[in-house]
Amino acid sequence: MQDAGTPSDEALTKMADRHGIKLFTGKAGSATWFDCNAMHGSGDNITPYARSNVFIVFNSVENEAQEPSRLRSAAPSSSGRATSPR
């Protein structure tokens, strides 16, 4: 279960009271497209069949990928010496 970025029950209730809840359903093989910044969730897969997710990101050519701006912490190796996570 994801916890980071998950709103509290109180915040969810306020949003649902203010904006309502829209339910998207479709036939097997159908897809829903939405902005990942929209409040969303999904229930457990109660079928015996796998569920697949595809995450597609569109980015401006003026906002090209760069190295992370913060330092990564070194992880200890099995020998006890710190190693780079790269």
PDB file of N, CA and C in Angstrom:
ATOM      1  N   MET A   1       0.849  -1.190   0.000  1.00  0.00           N
ATOM      2  CA  MET A   1       0.000   0.000   0.000  1.00  0.00           C
ATOM      3  C   MET A   1       0.884   1.240   0.000  1.00  0.00           C
ATOM      4  N   GLN A   2       0.511   2.195  -0.780  1.00  0.00           N
ATOM      5  CA  GLN A   2       1.265   3.443  -0.859  1.00  0.00           C
ATOM      6  C   GLN A   2       0.821   4.375   0.254  1.00  0.00           C
ATOM      7  N   ASP A   3       1.796   4.957   0.954  1.00  0.00           N
ATOM      8  CA  ASP A   3       1.478   5.915   2.009  1.00  0.00           C
ATOM      9  C   ASP A   3       1.919   7.327   1.657  1.00  0.00           C
ATOM     10  N   ALA A   4       3.050   7.465   0.947  1.00  0.00           N
ATOM     11  CA  ALA A   4       3.566   8.789   0.611  1.00  0.00           C
ATOM     12  C   ALA A   4       2.593   9.493  -0.335  1.00  0.00           C
ATOM     13  N   GLY A   5       2.192  10.682   0.031  1.00  0.00           N
ATOM     14  CA  GLY A   5       1.292  11.456  -0.811  1.00  0.00           C
ATOM     15  C   GLY A   5      -0.163  11.058  -0.697  1.00  0.00           C
ATOM     16  N   THR A   6      -0.474  10.142   0.205  1.00  0.00           N
ATOM     17  CA  THR A   6      -1.860   9.705   0.378  1.00  0.00           C
ATOM     18  C   THR A   6      -2.569  10.661   1.327  1.00  0.00           C
ATOM     19  N   PRO A   7      -3.688  11.264   0.894  1.00  0.00           N
ATOM     20  CA  PRO A   7      -4.393  12.207   1.776  1.00  0.00           C
ATOM     21  C   PRO A   7      -5.087  11.480   2.927  1.00  0.00           C
ATOM     22  N   SER A   8      -5.312  12.208   3.994  1.00  0.00           N
ATOM     23  CA  SER A   8      -6.002  11.655   5.153  1.00  0.00           C
ATOM     24  C   SER A   8      -7.471  11.388   4.813  1.00  0.00           C
ATOM     25  N   ASP A   9      -8.118  10.564   5.621  1.00  0.00           N
ATOM     26  CA  ASP A   9      -9.551  10.299   5.429  1.00  0.00           C
ATOM     27  C   ASP A   9     -10.355  11.596   5.506  1.00  0.00           C
ATOM     28  N   GLU A  10      -9.947  12.491   6.407  1.00  0.00           N
ATOM     29  CA  GLU A  10     -10.645  13.785   6.553  1.00  0.00           C
ATOM     30  C   GLU A  10     -10.522  14.605   5.272  1.00  0.00           C
ATOM     31  N   ALA A  11      -9.311  14.671   4.697  1.00  0.00           N
ATOM     32  CA  ALA A  11      -9.110  15.437   3.465  1.00  0.00           C
ATOM     33  C   ALA A  11      -9.890  14.810   2.305  1.00  0.00           C
ATOM     34  N   LEU A  12      -9.895  13.479   2.215  1.00  0.00           N
ATOM     35  CA  LEU A  12     -10.663  12.810   1.164  1.00  0.00           C
ATOM     36  C   LEU A  12     -12.155  13.089   1.294  1.00  0.00           C
ATOM     37  N   THR A  13     -12.654  13.064   2.519  1.00  0.00           N
ATOM     38  CA  THR A  13     -14.078  13.342   2.755  1.00  0.00           C
ATOM     39  C   THR A  13     -14.431  14.755   2.322  1.00  0.00           C
ATOM     40  N   LYS A  14     -13.585  15.722   2.654  1.00  0.00           N
ATOM     41  CA  LYS A  14     -13.834  17.114   2.247  1.00  0.00           C
ATOM     42  C   LYS A  14     -13.856  17.246   0.729  1.00  0.00           C
ATOM     43  N   MET A  15     -12.890  16.598   0.052  1.00  0.00           N
ATOM     44  CA  MET A  15     -12.837  16.677  -1.414  1.00  0.00           C
ATOM     45  C   MET A  15     -14.063  16.002  -2.034  1.00  0.00           C
ATOM     46  N   ALA A  16     -14.443  14.843  -1.505  1.00  0.00           N
ATOM     47  CA  ALA A  16     -15.607  14.131  -2.044  1.00  0.00           C
ATOM     48  C   ALA A  16     -16.890  14.933  -1.822  1.00  0.00           C
ATOM     49  N   ASP A  17     -17.022  15.539  -0.651  1.00  0.00           N
ATOM     50  CA  ASP A  17     -18.203  16.365  -0.376  1.00  0.00           C
ATOM     51  C   ASP A  17     -18.268  17.559  -1.316  1.00  0.00           C
ATOM     52  N   ARG A  18     -17.126  18.137  -1.597  1.00  0.00           N
ATOM     53  CA  ARG A  18     -17.081  19.349  -2.435  1.00  0.00           C
ATOM     54  C   ARG A  18     -17.211  19.032  -3.925  1.00  0.00           C
ATOM     55  N   HIS A  19     -16.535  17.967  -4.397  1.00  0.00           N
ATOM     56  CA  HIS A  19     -16.451  17.700  -5.834  1.00  0.00           C
ATOM     57  C   HIS A  19     -17.177  16.438  -6.297  1.00  0.00           C
ATOM     58  N   GLY A  20     -17.589  15.600  -5.365  1.00  0.00           N
ATOM     59  CA  GLY A  20     -18.216  14.342  -5.739  1.00  0.00           C
ATOM     60  C   GLY A  20     -17.169  13.302  -6.116  1.00  0.00           C
ATOM     61  N   ILE A  21     -17.651  12.099  -6.434  1.00  0.00           N
ATOM     62  CA  ILE A  21     -16.783  11.004  -6.851  1.00  0.00           C
ATOM     63  C   ILE A  21     -17.292  10.488  -8.182  1.00  0.00           C
ATOM     64  N   LYS A  22     -16.416  10.393  -9.155  1.00  0.00           N
ATOM     65  CA  LYS A  22     -16.764   9.863 -10.473  1.00  0.00           C
ATOM     66  C   LYS A  22     -16.194   8.461 -10.581  1.00  0.00           C
ATOM     67  N   LEU A  23     -16.994   7.519 -11.019  1.00  0.00           N
ATOM     68  CA  LEU A  23     -16.565   6.138 -11.165  1.00  0.00           C
ATOM     69  C   LEU A  23     -16.405   5.824 -12.643  1.00  0.00           C
ATOM     70  N   PHE A  24     -15.231   5.343 -13.013  1.00  0.00           N
ATOM     71  CA  PHE A  24     -14.958   4.962 -14.392  1.00  0.00           C
ATOM     72  C   PHE A  24     -14.938   3.443 -14.479  1.00  0.00           C
ATOM     73  N   THR A  25     -15.793   2.900 -15.323  1.00  0.00           N
ATOM     74  CA  THR A  25     -15.803   1.454 -15.537  1.00  0.00           C
ATOM     75  C   THR A  25     -15.772   1.192 -17.034  1.00  0.00           C
ATOM     76  N   GLY A  26     -15.341   0.009 -17.399  1.00  0.00           N
ATOM     77  CA  GLY A  26     -15.286  -0.334 -18.811  1.00  0.00           C
ATOM     78  C   GLY A  26     -15.213  -1.833 -18.996  1.00  0.00           C
ATOM     79  N   LYS A  27     -15.358  -2.251 -20.232  1.00  0.00           N
ATOM     80  CA  LYS A  27     -15.259  -3.661 -20.572  1.00  0.00           C
ATOM     81  C   LYS A  27     -13.808  -4.115 -20.445  1.00  0.00           C
ATOM     82  N   ALA A  28     -13.605  -5.423 -20.364  1.00  0.00           N
ATOM     83  CA  ALA A  28     -12.255  -5.981 -20.310  1.00  0.00           C
ATOM     84  C   ALA A  28     -11.454  -5.471 -21.503  1.00  0.00           C
ATOM     85  N   GLY A  29     -10.238  -5.017 -21.237  1.00  0.00           N
ATOM     86  CA  GLY A  29      -9.369  -4.500 -22.287  1.00  0.00           C
ATOM     87  C   GLY A  29      -9.492  -3.014 -22.515  1.00  0.00           C
ATOM     88  N   SER A  30     -10.437  -2.350 -21.854  1.00  0.00           N
ATOM     89  CA  SER A  30     -10.594  -0.909 -22.038  1.00  0.00           C
ATOM     90  C   SER A  30      -9.572  -0.167 -21.174  1.00  0.00           C
ATOM     91  N   ALA A  31      -9.430   1.130 -21.411  1.00  0.00           N
ATOM     92  CA  ALA A  31      -8.431   1.920 -20.701  1.00  0.00           C
ATOM     93  C   ALA A  31      -9.012   3.258 -20.286  1.00  0.00           C
ATOM     94  N   THR A  32      -8.469   3.806 -19.243  1.00  0.00           N
ATOM     95  CA  THR A  32      -8.817   5.151 -18.769  1.00  0.00           C
ATOM     96  C   THR A  32      -7.551   5.990 -18.805  1.00  0.00           C
ATOM     97  N   TRP A  33      -7.635   7.184 -19.382  1.00  0.00           N
ATOM     98  CA  TRP A  33      -6.504   8.116 -19.433  1.00  0.00           C
ATOM     99  C   TRP A  33      -6.846   9.306 -18.554  1.00  0.00           C
ATOM    100  N   PHE A  34      -5.907   9.691 -17.701  1.00  0.00           N
ATOM    101  CA  PHE A  34      -6.128  10.862 -16.855  1.00  0.00           C
ATOM    102  C   PHE A  34      -4.784  11.434 -16.438  1.00  0.00           C
ATOM    103  N   ASP A  35      -4.788  12.678 -16.004  1.00  0.00           N
ATOM    104  CA  ASP A  35      -3.585  13.327 -15.511  1.00  0.00           C
ATOM    105  C   ASP A  35      -3.227  12.696 -14.173  1.00  0.00           C
ATOM    106  N   CYS A  36      -1.971  12.293 -14.020  1.00  0.00           N
ATOM    107  CA  CYS A  36      -1.565  11.616 -12.790  1.00  0.00           C
ATOM    108  C   CYS A  36      -1.660  12.515 -11.560  1.00  0.00           C
ATOM    109  N   ASN A  37      -1.780  13.829 -11.756  1.00  0.00           N
ATOM    110  CA  ASN A  37      -1.928  14.739 -10.625  1.00  0.00           C
ATOM    111  C   ASN A  37      -3.369  14.839 -10.155  1.00  0.00           C
ATOM    112  N   ALA A  38      -4.301  14.239 -10.894  1.00  0.00           N
ATOM    113  CA  ALA A  38      -5.696  14.216 -10.454  1.00  0.00           C
ATOM    114  C   ALA A  38      -5.833  13.219  -9.303  1.00  0.00           C
ATOM    115  N   MET A  39      -6.630  13.556  -8.315  1.00  0.00           N
ATOM    116  CA  MET A  39      -6.854  12.632  -7.207  1.00  0.00           C
ATOM    117  C   MET A  39      -7.499  11.382  -7.779  1.00  0.00           C
ATOM    118  N   HIS A  40      -6.892  10.236  -7.531  1.00  0.00           N
ATOM    119  CA  HIS A  40      -7.408   8.993  -8.084  1.00  0.00           C
ATOM    120  C   HIS A  40      -7.057   7.819  -7.187  1.00  0.00           C
ATOM    121  N   GLY A  41      -7.712   6.736  -7.412  1.00  0.00           N
ATOM    122  CA  GLY A  41      -7.452   5.502  -6.677  1.00  0.00           C
ATOM    123  C   GLY A  41      -8.094   4.355  -7.420  1.00  0.00           C
ATOM    124  N   SER A  42      -7.753   3.160  -7.033  1.00  0.00           N
ATOM    125  CA  SER A  42      -8.377   1.996  -7.644  1.00  0.00           C
ATOM    126  C   SER A  42      -8.557   0.930  -6.584  1.00  0.00           C
ATOM    127  N   GLY A  43      -9.593   0.139  -6.774  1.00  0.00           N
ATOM    128  CA  GLY A  43      -9.856  -0.945  -5.838  1.00  0.00           C
ATOM    129  C   GLY A  43      -8.967  -2.140  -6.126  1.00  0.00           C
ATOM    130  N   ASP A  44      -9.033  -3.106  -5.254  1.00  0.00           N
ATOM    131  CA  ASP A  44      -8.283  -4.341  -5.455  1.00  0.00           C
ATOM    132  C   ASP A  44      -8.790  -5.067  -6.688  1.00  0.00           C
ATOM    133  N   ASN A  45      -7.908  -5.770  -7.343  1.00  0.00           N
ATOM    134  CA  ASN A  45      -8.276  -6.598  -8.484  1.00  0.00           C
ATOM    135  C   ASN A  45      -8.878  -7.888  -7.926  1.00  0.00           C
ATOM    136  N   ILE A  46     -10.184  -8.058  -8.079  1.00  0.00           N
ATOM    137  CA  ILE A  46     -10.850  -9.227  -7.504  1.00  0.00           C
ATOM    138  C   ILE A  46     -11.035 -10.343  -8.520  1.00  0.00           C
ATOM    139  N   THR A  47     -10.417 -10.192  -9.707  1.00  0.00           N
ATOM    140  CA  THR A  47     -10.504 -11.236 -10.727  1.00  0.00           C
ATOM    141  C   THR A  47      -9.275 -12.134 -10.629  1.00  0.00           C
ATOM    142  N   PRO A  48      -9.326 -13.308 -11.258  1.00  0.00           N
ATOM    143  CA  PRO A  48      -8.137 -14.165 -11.280  1.00  0.00           C
ATOM    144  C   PRO A  48      -7.140 -13.739 -12.357  1.00  0.00           C
ATOM    145  N   TYR A  49      -7.420 -12.661 -13.082  1.00  0.00           N
ATOM    146  CA  TYR A  49      -6.583 -12.214 -14.187  1.00  0.00           C
ATOM    147  C   TYR A  49      -5.736 -11.023 -13.773  1.00  0.00           C
ATOM    148  N   ALA A  50      -4.549 -10.952 -14.342  1.00  0.00           N
ATOM    149  CA  ALA A  50      -3.620  -9.864 -14.010  1.00  0.00           C
ATOM    150  C   ALA A  50      -4.159  -8.519 -14.487  1.00  0.00           C
ATOM    151  N   ARG A  51      -3.814  -7.491 -13.767  1.00  0.00           N
ATOM    152  CA  ARG A  51      -4.127  -6.110 -14.170  1.00  0.00           C
ATOM    153  C   ARG A  51      -2.817  -5.451 -14.538  1.00  0.00           C
ATOM    154  N   SER A  52      -2.812  -4.730 -15.638  1.00  0.00           N
ATOM    155  CA  SER A  52      -1.598  -4.051 -16.082  1.00  0.00           C
ATOM    156  C   SER A  52      -1.784  -2.547 -16.007  1.00  0.00           C
ATOM    157  N   ASN A  53      -0.711  -1.853 -15.671  1.00  0.00           N
ATOM    158  CA  ASN A  53      -0.689  -0.401 -15.653  1.00  0.00           C
ATOM    159  C   ASN A  53       0.413   0.077 -16.577  1.00  0.00           C
ATOM    160  N   VAL A  54       0.158   1.145 -17.306  1.00  0.00           N
ATOM    161  CA  VAL A  54       1.156   1.782 -18.149  1.00  0.00           C
ATOM    162  C   VAL A  54       1.221   3.246 -17.736  1.00  0.00           C
ATOM    163  N   PHE A  55       2.418   3.736 -17.453  1.00  0.00           N
ATOM    164  CA  PHE A  55       2.602   5.122 -17.079  1.00  0.00           C
ATOM    165  C   PHE A  55       3.392   5.809 -18.183  1.00  0.00           C
ATOM    166  N   ILE A  56       2.791   6.788 -18.820  1.00  0.00           N
ATOM    167  CA  ILE A  56       3.416   7.506 -19.925  1.00  0.00           C
ATOM    168  C   ILE A  56       3.617   8.956 -19.482  1.00  0.00           C
ATOM    169  N   VAL A  57       4.827   9.465 -19.669  1.00  0.00           N
ATOM    170  CA  VAL A  57       5.139  10.831 -19.268  1.00  0.00           C
ATOM    171  C   VAL A  57       5.515  11.635 -20.496  1.00  0.00           C
ATOM    172  N   PHE A  58       4.843  12.751 -20.704  1.00  0.00           N
ATOM    173  CA  PHE A  58       5.183  13.679 -21.769  1.00  0.00           C
ATOM    174  C   PHE A  58       5.901  14.851 -21.130  1.00  0.00           C
ATOM    175  N   ASN A  59       7.054  15.193 -21.659  1.00  0.00           N
ATOM    176  CA  ASN A  59       7.875  16.232 -21.080  1.00  0.00           C
ATOM    177  C   ASN A  59       8.321  17.197 -22.171  1.00  0.00           C
ATOM    178  N   SER A  60       8.311  18.478 -21.887  1.00  0.00           N
ATOM    179  CA  SER A  60       8.774  19.488 -22.825  1.00  0.00           C
ATOM    180  C   SER A  60      10.246  19.265 -23.159  1.00  0.00           C
ATOM    181  N   VAL A  61      10.641  19.521 -24.404  1.00  0.00           N
ATOM    182  CA  VAL A  61      12.045  19.397 -24.787  1.00  0.00           C
ATOM    183  C   VAL A  61      12.902  20.423 -24.041  1.00  0.00           C
ATOM    184  N   GLU A  62      12.285  21.474 -23.527  1.00  0.00           N
ATOM    185  CA  GLU A  62      13.012  22.470 -22.746  1.00  0.00           C
ATOM    186  C   GLU A  62      13.216  22.020 -21.301  1.00  0.00           C
ATOM    187  N   ASN A  63      12.663  20.873 -20.936  1.00  0.00           N
ATOM    188  CA  ASN A  63      12.764  20.353 -19.573  1.00  0.00           C
ATOM    189  C   ASN A  63      13.357  18.944 -19.620  1.00  0.00           C
ATOM    190  N   GLU A  64      14.546  18.822 -20.237  1.00  0.00           N
ATOM    191  CA  GLU A  64      15.145  17.505 -20.417  1.00  0.00           C
ATOM    192  C   GLU A  64      15.649  16.933 -19.099  1.00  0.00           C
ATOM    193  N   ALA A  65      15.745  15.617 -19.046  1.00  0.00           N
ATOM    194  CA  ALA A  65      16.179  14.918 -17.839  1.00  0.00           C
ATOM    195  C   ALA A  65      17.601  15.310 -17.470  1.00  0.00           C
ATOM    196  N   GLN A  66      17.848  15.427 -16.170  1.00  0.00           N
ATOM    197  CA  GLN A  66      19.168  15.768 -15.648  1.00  0.00           C
ATOM    198  C   GLN A  66      19.491  14.828 -14.494  1.00  0.00           C
ATOM    199  N   GLU A  67      20.745  14.862 -14.060  1.00  0.00           N
ATOM    200  CA  GLU A  67      21.133  14.091 -12.890  1.00  0.00           C
ATOM    201  C   GLU A  67      20.338  14.592 -11.685  1.00  0.00           C
ATOM    202  N   PRO A  68      20.068  13.715 -10.708  1.00  0.00           N
ATOM    203  CA  PRO A  68      19.344  14.168  -9.500  1.00  0.00           C
ATOM    204  C   PRO A  68      20.082  15.324  -8.836  1.00  0.00           C
ATOM    205  N   SER A  69      19.339  16.262  -8.287  1.00  0.00           N
ATOM    206  CA  SER A  69      19.952  17.446  -7.693  1.00  0.00           C
ATOM    207  C   SER A  69      20.395  17.213  -6.259  1.00  0.00           C
ATOM    208  N   ARG A  70      19.958  16.135  -5.635  1.00  0.00           N
ATOM    209  CA  ARG A  70      20.397  15.871  -4.269  1.00  0.00           C
ATOM    210  C   ARG A  70      21.319  14.651  -4.247  1.00  0.00           C
ATOM    211  N   LEU A  71      22.164  14.604  -3.273  1.00  0.00           N
ATOM    212  CA  LEU A  71      23.117  13.512  -3.165  1.00  0.00           C
ATOM    213  C   LEU A  71      22.416  12.239  -2.716  1.00  0.00           C
ATOM    214  N   ARG A  72      22.834  11.129  -3.279  1.00  0.00           N
ATOM    215  CA  ARG A  72      22.310   9.834  -2.846  1.00  0.00           C
ATOM    216  C   ARG A  72      23.174   9.325  -1.700  1.00  0.00           C
ATOM    217  N   SER A  73      22.574   8.680  -0.727  1.00  0.00           N
ATOM    218  CA  SER A  73      23.363   8.137   0.377  1.00  0.00           C
ATOM    219  C   SER A  73      24.010   6.836  -0.068  1.00  0.00           C
ATOM    220  N   ALA A  74      25.188   6.596   0.432  1.00  0.00           N
ATOM    221  CA  ALA A  74      25.905   5.376   0.076  1.00  0.00           C
ATOM    222  C   ALA A  74      25.296   4.194   0.812  1.00  0.00           C
ATOM    223  N   ALA A  75      25.167   3.077   0.119  1.00  0.00           N
ATOM    224  CA  ALA A  75      24.606   1.865   0.710  1.00  0.00           C
ATOM    225  C   ALA A  75      25.738   0.913   1.044  1.00  0.00           C
ATOM    226  N   PRO A  76      25.724   0.308   2.232  1.00  0.00           N
ATOM    227  CA  PRO A  76      26.803  -0.618   2.567  1.00  0.00           C
ATOM    228  C   PRO A  76      26.709  -1.885   1.728  1.00  0.00           C
ATOM    229  N   SER A  77      27.865  -2.382   1.304  1.00  0.00           N
ATOM    230  CA  SER A  77      27.893  -3.634   0.552  1.00  0.00           C
ATOM    231  C   SER A  77      27.928  -4.795   1.532  1.00  0.00           C
ATOM    232  N   SER A  78      27.918  -6.017   1.010  1.00  0.00           N
ATOM    233  CA  SER A  78      27.959  -7.181   1.879  1.00  0.00           C
ATOM    234  C   SER A  78      29.283  -7.265   2.624  1.00  0.00           C
ATOM    235  N   SER A  79      30.326  -6.596   2.106  1.00  0.00           N
ATOM    236  CA  SER A  79      31.625  -6.593   2.789  1.00  0.00           C
ATOM    237  C   SER A  79      31.671  -5.561   3.909  1.00  0.00           C
ATOM    238  N   GLY A  80      30.615  -4.744   4.011  1.00  0.00           N
ATOM    239  CA  GLY A  80      30.569  -3.725   5.056  1.00  0.00           C
ATOM    240  C   GLY A  80      31.091  -2.384   4.611  1.00  0.00           C
ATOM    241  N   ARG A  81      31.682  -2.321   3.386  1.00  0.00           N
ATOM    242  CA  ARG A  81      32.181  -1.045   2.865  1.00  0.00           C
ATOM    243  C   ARG A  81      31.068  -0.350   2.102  1.00  0.00           C
ATOM    244  N   ALA A  82      31.023   0.962   2.169  1.00  0.00           N
ATOM    245  CA  ALA A  82      29.997   1.728   1.452  1.00  0.00           C
ATOM    246  C   ALA A  82      30.270   1.674  -0.043  1.00  0.00           C
ATOM    247  N   THR A  83      29.190   1.538  -0.810  1.00  0.00           N
ATOM    248  CA  THR A  83      29.294   1.542  -2.278  1.00  0.00           C
ATOM    249  C   THR A  83      28.302   2.529  -2.835  1.00  0.00           C
ATOM    250  N   SER A  84      28.569   2.990  -4.026  1.00  0.00           N
ATOM    251  CA  SER A  84      27.668   3.916  -4.714  1.00  0.00           C
ATOM    252  C   SER A  84      26.438   3.152  -5.160  1.00  0.00           C
ATOM    253  N   PRO A  85      25.228   3.745  -5.070  1.00  0.00           N
ATOM    254  CA  PRO A  85      24.010   3.060  -5.489  1.00  0.00           C
ATOM    255  C   PRO A  85      23.862   2.977  -7.001  1.00  0.00           C
ATOM    256  N   ARG A  86      24.767   3.572  -7.769  1.00  0.00           N
ATOM    257  CA  ARG A  86      24.660   3.558  -9.224  1.00  0.00           C
ATOM    258  C   ARG A  86      25.072   2.254  -9.804  1.00  0.00           C
TER     259      ARG A  86
END
